[in-house]
Structure formats: C-alpha cells, structure tokens
Tab-separated table of C-alpha atoms and ligand atoms in Angstrom:
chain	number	residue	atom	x	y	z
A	211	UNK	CA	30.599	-9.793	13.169
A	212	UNK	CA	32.442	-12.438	10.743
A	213	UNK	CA	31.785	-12.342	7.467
A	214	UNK	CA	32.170	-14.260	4.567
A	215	UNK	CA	33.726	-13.534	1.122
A	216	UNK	CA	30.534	-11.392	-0.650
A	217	UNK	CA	28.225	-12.953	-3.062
A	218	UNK	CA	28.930	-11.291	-6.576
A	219	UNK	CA	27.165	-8.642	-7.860
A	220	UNK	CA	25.405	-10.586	-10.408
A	221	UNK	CA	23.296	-13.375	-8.127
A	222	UNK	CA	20.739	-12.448	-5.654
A	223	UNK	CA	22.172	-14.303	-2.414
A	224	UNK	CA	18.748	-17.078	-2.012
A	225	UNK	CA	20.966	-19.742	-0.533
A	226	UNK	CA	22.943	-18.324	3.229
A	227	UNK	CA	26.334	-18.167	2.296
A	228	UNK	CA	28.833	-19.114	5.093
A	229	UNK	CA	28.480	-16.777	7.645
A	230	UNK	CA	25.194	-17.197	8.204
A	231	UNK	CA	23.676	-18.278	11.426
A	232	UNK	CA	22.247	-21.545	10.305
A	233	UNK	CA	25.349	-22.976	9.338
A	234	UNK	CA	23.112	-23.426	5.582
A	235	UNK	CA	20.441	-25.234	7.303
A	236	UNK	CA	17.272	-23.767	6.945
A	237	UNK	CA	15.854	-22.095	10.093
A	238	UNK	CA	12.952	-24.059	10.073
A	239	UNK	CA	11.527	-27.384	8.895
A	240	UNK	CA	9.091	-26.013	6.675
A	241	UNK	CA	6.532	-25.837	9.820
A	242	UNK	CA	4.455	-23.090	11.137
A	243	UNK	CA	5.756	-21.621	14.494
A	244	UNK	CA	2.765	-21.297	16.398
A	245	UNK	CA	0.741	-24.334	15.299
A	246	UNK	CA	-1.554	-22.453	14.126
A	247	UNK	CA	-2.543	-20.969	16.758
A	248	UNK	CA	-3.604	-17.496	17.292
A	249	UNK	CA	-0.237	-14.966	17.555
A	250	UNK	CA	-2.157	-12.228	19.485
A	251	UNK	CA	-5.705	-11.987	20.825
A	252	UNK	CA	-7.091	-8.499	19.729
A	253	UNK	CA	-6.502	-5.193	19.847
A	254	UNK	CA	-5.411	-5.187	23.946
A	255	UNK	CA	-2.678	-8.120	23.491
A	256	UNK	CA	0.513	-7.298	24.175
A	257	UNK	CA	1.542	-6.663	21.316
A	258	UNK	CA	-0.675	-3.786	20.418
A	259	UNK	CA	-1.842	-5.127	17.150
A	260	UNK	CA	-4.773	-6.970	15.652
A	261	UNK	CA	-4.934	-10.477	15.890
A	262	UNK	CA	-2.812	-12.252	13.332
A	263	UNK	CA	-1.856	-15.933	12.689
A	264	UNK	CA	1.302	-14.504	11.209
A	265	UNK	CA	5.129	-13.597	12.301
A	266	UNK	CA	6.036	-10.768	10.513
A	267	UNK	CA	9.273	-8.871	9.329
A	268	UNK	CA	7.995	-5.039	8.946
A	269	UNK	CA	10.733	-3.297	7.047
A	270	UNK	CA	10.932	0.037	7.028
A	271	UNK	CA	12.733	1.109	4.355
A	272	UNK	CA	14.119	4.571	2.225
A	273	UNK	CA	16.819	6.250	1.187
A	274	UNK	CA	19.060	8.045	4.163
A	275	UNK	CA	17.321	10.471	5.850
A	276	UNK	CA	13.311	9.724	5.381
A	277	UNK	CA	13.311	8.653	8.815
A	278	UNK	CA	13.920	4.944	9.006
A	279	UNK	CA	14.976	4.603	12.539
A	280	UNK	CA	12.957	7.279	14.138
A	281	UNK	CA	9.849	5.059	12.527
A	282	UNK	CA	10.918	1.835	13.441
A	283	UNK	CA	11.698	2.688	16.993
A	284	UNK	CA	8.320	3.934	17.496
A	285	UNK	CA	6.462	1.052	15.837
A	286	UNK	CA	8.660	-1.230	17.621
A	287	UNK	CA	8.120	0.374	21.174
A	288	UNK	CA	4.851	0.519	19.744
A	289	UNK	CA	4.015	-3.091	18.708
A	290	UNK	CA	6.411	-4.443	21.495
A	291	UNK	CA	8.458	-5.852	19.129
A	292	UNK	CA	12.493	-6.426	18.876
A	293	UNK	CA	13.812	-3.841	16.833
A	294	UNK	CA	16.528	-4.283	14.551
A	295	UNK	CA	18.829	-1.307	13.420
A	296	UNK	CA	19.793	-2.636	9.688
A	297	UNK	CA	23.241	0.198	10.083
A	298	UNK	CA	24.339	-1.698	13.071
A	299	UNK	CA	25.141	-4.922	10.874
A	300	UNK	CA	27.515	-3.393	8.482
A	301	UNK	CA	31.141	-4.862	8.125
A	302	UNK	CA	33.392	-2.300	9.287
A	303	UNK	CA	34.444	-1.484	5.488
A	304	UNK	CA	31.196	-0.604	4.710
A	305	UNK	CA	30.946	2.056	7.163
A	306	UNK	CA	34.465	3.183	6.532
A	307	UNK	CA	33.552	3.518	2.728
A	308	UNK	CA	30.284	5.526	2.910
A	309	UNK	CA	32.363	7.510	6.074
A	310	UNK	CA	34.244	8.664	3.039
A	311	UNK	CA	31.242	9.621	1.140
A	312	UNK	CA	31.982	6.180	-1.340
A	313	UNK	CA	28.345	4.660	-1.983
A	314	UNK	CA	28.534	0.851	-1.654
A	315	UNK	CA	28.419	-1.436	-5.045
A	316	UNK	CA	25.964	-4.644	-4.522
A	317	UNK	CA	28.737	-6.865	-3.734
A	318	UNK	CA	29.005	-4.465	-0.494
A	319	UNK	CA	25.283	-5.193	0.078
A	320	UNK	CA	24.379	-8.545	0.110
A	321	UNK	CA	26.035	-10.316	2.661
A	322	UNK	CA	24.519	-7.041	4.871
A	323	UNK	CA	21.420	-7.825	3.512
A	324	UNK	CA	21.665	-11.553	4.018
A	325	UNK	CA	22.333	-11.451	7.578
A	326	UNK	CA	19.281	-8.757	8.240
A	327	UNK	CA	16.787	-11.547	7.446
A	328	UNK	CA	18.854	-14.148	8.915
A	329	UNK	CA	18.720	-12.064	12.493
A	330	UNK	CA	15.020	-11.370	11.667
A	331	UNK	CA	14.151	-14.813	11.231
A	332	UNK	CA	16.430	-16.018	14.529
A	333	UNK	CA	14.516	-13.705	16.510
A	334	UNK	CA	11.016	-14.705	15.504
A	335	UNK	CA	12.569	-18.023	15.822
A	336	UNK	CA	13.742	-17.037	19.261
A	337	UNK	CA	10.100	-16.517	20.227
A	338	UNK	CA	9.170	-13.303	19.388
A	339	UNK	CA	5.682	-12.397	16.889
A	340	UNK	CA	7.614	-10.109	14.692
A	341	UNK	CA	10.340	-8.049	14.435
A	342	UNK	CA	10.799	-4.253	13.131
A	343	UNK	CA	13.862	-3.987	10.653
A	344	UNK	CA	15.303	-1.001	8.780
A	345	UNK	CA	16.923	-0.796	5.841
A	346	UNK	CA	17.033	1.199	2.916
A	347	UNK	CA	16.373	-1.413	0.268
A	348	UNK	CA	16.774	0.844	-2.553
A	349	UNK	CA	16.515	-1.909	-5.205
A	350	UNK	CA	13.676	-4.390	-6.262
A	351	UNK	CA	16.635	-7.115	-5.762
A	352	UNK	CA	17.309	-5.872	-2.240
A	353	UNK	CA	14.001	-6.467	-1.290
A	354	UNK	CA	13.748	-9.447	-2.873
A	355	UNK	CA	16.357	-10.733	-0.857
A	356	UNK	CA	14.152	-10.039	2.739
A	357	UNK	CA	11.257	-11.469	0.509
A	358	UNK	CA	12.449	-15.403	0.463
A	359	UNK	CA	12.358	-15.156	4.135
A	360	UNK	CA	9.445	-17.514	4.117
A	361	UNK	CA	11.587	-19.772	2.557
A	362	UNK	CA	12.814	-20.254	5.581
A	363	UNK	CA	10.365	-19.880	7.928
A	364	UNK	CA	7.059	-20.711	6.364
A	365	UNK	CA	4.136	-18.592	8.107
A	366	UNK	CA	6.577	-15.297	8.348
A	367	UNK	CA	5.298	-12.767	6.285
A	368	UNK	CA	7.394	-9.719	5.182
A	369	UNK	CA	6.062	-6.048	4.493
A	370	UNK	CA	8.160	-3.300	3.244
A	371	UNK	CA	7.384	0.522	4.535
A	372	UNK	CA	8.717	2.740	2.347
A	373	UNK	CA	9.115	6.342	3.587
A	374	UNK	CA	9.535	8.569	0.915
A	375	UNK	CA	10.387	12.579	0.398
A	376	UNK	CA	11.452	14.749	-1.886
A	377	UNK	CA	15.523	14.602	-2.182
A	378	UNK	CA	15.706	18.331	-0.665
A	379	UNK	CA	14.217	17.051	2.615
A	380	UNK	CA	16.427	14.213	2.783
A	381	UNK	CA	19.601	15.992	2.379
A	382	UNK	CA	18.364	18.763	5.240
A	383	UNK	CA	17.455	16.078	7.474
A	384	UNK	CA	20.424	14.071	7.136
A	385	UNK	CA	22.612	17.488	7.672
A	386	UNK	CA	21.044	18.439	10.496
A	387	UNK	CA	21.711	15.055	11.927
A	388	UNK	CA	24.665	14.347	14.180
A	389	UNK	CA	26.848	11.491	14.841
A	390	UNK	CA	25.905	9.570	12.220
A	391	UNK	CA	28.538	7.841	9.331
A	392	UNK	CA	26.473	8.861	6.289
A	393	UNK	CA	26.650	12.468	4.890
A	394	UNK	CA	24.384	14.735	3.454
A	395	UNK	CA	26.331	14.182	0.144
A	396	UNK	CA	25.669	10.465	-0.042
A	397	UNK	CA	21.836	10.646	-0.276
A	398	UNK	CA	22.170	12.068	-3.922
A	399	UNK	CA	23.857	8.938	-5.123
A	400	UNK	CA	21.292	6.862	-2.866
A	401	UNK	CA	18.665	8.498	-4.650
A	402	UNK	CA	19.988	7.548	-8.657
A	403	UNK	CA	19.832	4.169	-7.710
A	404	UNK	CA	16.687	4.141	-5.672
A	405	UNK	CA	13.787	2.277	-7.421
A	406	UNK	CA	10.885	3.059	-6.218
A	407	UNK	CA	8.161	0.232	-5.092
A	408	UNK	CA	5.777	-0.106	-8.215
A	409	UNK	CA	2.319	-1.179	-7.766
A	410	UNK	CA	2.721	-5.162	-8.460
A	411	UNK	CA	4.843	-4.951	-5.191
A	412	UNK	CA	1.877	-5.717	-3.506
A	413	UNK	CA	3.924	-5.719	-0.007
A	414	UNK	CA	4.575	-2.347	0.157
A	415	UNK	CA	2.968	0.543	2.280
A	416	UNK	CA	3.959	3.617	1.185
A	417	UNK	CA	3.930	6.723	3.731
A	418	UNK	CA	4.916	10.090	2.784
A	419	UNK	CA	7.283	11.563	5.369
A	420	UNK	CA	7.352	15.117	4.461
A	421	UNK	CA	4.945	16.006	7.751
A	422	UNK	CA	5.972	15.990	11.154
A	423	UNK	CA	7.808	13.205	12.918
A	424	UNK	CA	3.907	12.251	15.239
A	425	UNK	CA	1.875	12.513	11.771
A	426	UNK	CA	4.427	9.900	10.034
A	427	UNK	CA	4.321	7.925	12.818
A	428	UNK	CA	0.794	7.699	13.079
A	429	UNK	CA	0.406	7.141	9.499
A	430	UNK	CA	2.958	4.149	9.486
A	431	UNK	CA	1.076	2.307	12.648
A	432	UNK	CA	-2.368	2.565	11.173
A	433	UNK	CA	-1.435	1.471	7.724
A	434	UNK	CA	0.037	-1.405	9.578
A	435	UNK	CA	-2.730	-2.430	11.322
A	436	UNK	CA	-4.302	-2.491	8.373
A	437	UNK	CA	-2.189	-4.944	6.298
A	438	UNK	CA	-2.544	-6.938	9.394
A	439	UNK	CA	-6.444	-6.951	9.103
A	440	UNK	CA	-6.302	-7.665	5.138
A	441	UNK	CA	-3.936	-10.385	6.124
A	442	UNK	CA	-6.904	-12.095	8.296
A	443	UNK	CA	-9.301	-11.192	5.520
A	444	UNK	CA	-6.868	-13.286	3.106
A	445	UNK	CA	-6.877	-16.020	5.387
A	446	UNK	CA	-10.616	-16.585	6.014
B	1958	ADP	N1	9.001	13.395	9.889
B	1958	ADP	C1	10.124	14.013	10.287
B	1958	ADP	N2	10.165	15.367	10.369
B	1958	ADP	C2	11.297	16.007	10.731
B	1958	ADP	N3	12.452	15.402	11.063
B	1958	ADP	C3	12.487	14.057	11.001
B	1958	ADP	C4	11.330	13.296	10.615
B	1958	ADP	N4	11.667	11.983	10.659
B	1958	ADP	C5	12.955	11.923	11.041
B	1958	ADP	N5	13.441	13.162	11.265
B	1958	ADP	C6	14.821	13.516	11.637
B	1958	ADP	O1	15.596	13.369	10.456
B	1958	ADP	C7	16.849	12.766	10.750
B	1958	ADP	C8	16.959	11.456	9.964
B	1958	ADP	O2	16.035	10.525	10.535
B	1958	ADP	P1	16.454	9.008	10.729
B	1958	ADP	O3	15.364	8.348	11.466
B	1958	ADP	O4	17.843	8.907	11.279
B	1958	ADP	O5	16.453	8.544	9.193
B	1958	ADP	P2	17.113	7.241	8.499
B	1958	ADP	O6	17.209	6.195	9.569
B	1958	ADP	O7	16.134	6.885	7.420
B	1958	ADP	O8	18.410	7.676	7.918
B	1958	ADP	C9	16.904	12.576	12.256
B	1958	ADP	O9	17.622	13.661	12.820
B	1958	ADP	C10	15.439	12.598	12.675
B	1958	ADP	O10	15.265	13.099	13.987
B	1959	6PG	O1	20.530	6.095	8.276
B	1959	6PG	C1	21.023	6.251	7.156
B	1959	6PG	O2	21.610	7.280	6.786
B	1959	6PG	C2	20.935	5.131	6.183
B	1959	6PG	O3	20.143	4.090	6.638
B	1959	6PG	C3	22.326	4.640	5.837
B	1959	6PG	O4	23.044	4.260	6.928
B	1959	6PG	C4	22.443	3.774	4.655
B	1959	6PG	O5	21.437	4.028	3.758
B	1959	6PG	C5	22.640	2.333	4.708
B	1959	6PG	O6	22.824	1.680	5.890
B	1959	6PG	C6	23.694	2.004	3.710
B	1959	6PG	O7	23.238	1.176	2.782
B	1959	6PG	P1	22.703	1.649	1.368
B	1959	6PG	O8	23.819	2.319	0.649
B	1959	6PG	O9	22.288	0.344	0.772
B	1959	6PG	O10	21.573	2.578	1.633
C-alpha cells in the first residue's frame, strides 16, 4: 500500500493527506446514503441487528492481546458485515519496528490510522451497512481521528469497543499466541500509553475480556444491539 510522508506528531490528521483514497475529496457530498430509508428491517434482516437508519464503523479496540480480532471476526460473521483487520494496513516499517519489539511514535500512527477510516468509509460507501474495524486506539487522539468520519460521510456513526484486562492476561495471551509480529514484551509499553475511555466518551462500550472467548463475545454483540436501539431512541 503507498503511503505518503506521515503527518507530524503534533496535528491530528482531519484533512486525508495524499495517499488517501479520495484523492482529498470528501467521500461524500454531505448526503445521507440511504435516503433515509430504513438500513435493516428488524431483528431477522440480514444483517442480524436491530433496525437502524445508520451506517456504522464498530471499532473494536485495546491494547495487544484483549482479543481484538477474535471479537471482531465474530461480530462481523455475526452482523454480516465486512471486516476490517486494522494490522493488515500497516506500512511495512511499522511491522518491521514493533517485529523488533520498538513501539511506534504517533508519527508511525496516523497515516495507519487515516487510511482505517478511509477503507471504512469506502466500504460503507461501496454499499455495505457497516463495517467491523480493529484497532487498538490507545489514545483519546487516535480515536478522535475514526471520530470525524462523519465528516465525511454524514449519517455514519462510529462506536468504539474497548476490551479491556488486566496487563497479566494480556501478556499470557499474546505469548501463547503464534505467528503474530507483536511480542509479549510490547504490550507493557502499549499499556503506559494506553488512555483509557473516560465517561464523556459517550461512544464507548466497554466489555471486560477476562472470561472466556463465548462470554466476551456474547457480551460485545448484546451491548451492540443495544447502542443500536438507543440510537433509534435518539432519533425518534
Ligand atoms: N476471552 C478470551 N479468553 C481466552 N483467550 C482469548 C480470549 N480472547 C482472545 N483470546 C486469545 O488471545 C490471543 C489474542 O487474541 P487476539 O484476538 O489476537 O487479540 P488482539 O487482536 O487484540 O491482539 C489469541 O490467541 C486468542 O485466541
Ligand atoms: O494484535 C495485536 O497484537 C495488536 O493489534 C497489534 O498488532 C498492535 O497493537 C497494533 O497494530 C500496533 O499499533 P499500536 O502500537 O498503535 O497498538
């Protein structure tokens, strides 16, 4: 994947820097993608949610370890919606830094974190209700840069879950992993810099992941389905 040069460490990346898919446009002109209408049509749509007027970008987010991926794919398989693996869009010096057990400054970040919403908002934009993205967002400002999303696509509405557990159970569960870039030894330096959600980040659903893989899962999904209904609340 191209890339260009990073944003600096000091400015949150609102505008899409070169590389981006739009070519700086925005992705859409400030109108709703479904007209208004109706995304899904109850609890037996295809999608498996309730119904929502919304496209969403459910991030599931958390340091190494909590269980990103193993969430996402389920919610995604789940919801029927396209999944995207936030470790697949890394430039290769990224990976080849935290390969070496080097944790990656902001300027590493941005342009990885730019081009996550970009390829969230080209899929909705592609046709699809949602999409299911993970990432580990440990900063406010990370998040903040999936938040302007709407920005660019007006009715898309983004919701952070963060998957949290203590740092022993991270570091045993990214041990016992194989085949994977990051080491055991990185999620100690994930977790000094990892802010947690406070409460005026009203976006967030927070799941504790220290149970088993089915009880997570379960958790995640119905505190989903949830937001979604609160969502239809808001709007009526
Ligand atoms: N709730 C859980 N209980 C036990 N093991 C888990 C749980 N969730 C994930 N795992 C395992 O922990 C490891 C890390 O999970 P993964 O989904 O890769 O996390 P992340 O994407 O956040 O780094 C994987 O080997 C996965 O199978
Ligand atoms: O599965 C994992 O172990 C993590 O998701 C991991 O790959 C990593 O956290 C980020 O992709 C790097 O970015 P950060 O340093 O910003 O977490």
């Amino acid at each position: 994947m191209a890339h260009s040069t990073p944003a600096t460490s000091d400015h949150l990346p609102l505008s899409p820097s070169a590389s981006n898919l739009t070519n700086g446009k925005p992705l859409t002109n400030g109108k709703p993608l479904t007209n208004g209408k109706s995304l899904t049509n109850g609890n037996s749509n295809k999608y498996n949610q309730p119904e929502s007027t919304h496209h969403h970008i459910w991030l599931i987010t958390g340091p190494a370890g909590c269980g990103k991926s193993t969430v996402a794919q389920f919610i995604a398989k789940t919801m029927n919606l396209p999944y995207i693996e936030g470790d697949e869009y890394h430039p290769t010096a990224n990976i080849d830094k935290m390969a070496k057990g080097i944790p990656l400054s902001d300027a590493d970040r941005w342009d990885w974190l730019t081009n996550l919403r970009e390829e969230s908002i080209r899929k909705i934009q592609a046709g699809a209700q949602g999409v299911v993205l993970t990432c580990s967002a440990l900063k406010r400002k990370y998040r903040d840069v999936i938040r302007v999303a709407p920005y660019y696509s007006h009715d898309v509405l983004v919701h952070f879950v963060y998957l949290h557990a203590p740092e022993e159970v991270l570091i045993a569960r990214v041990g016992a992993r194989k085949g994977h870039y990051m080491g055991a030894n990185m999620v100690h330096s994930q977790c000094l810099i990892l802010e947690p959600p406070g409460k005026e980040e009203t976006d967030v659903i927070t799941v504790d992941v220290s149970a088993s893989v089915e009880e997570v899962e379960a958790e995640a999904l119905a505190k989903i389905h949830e937001a979604i209904k609160r969502e239809l609340i808001n709007d009526s």
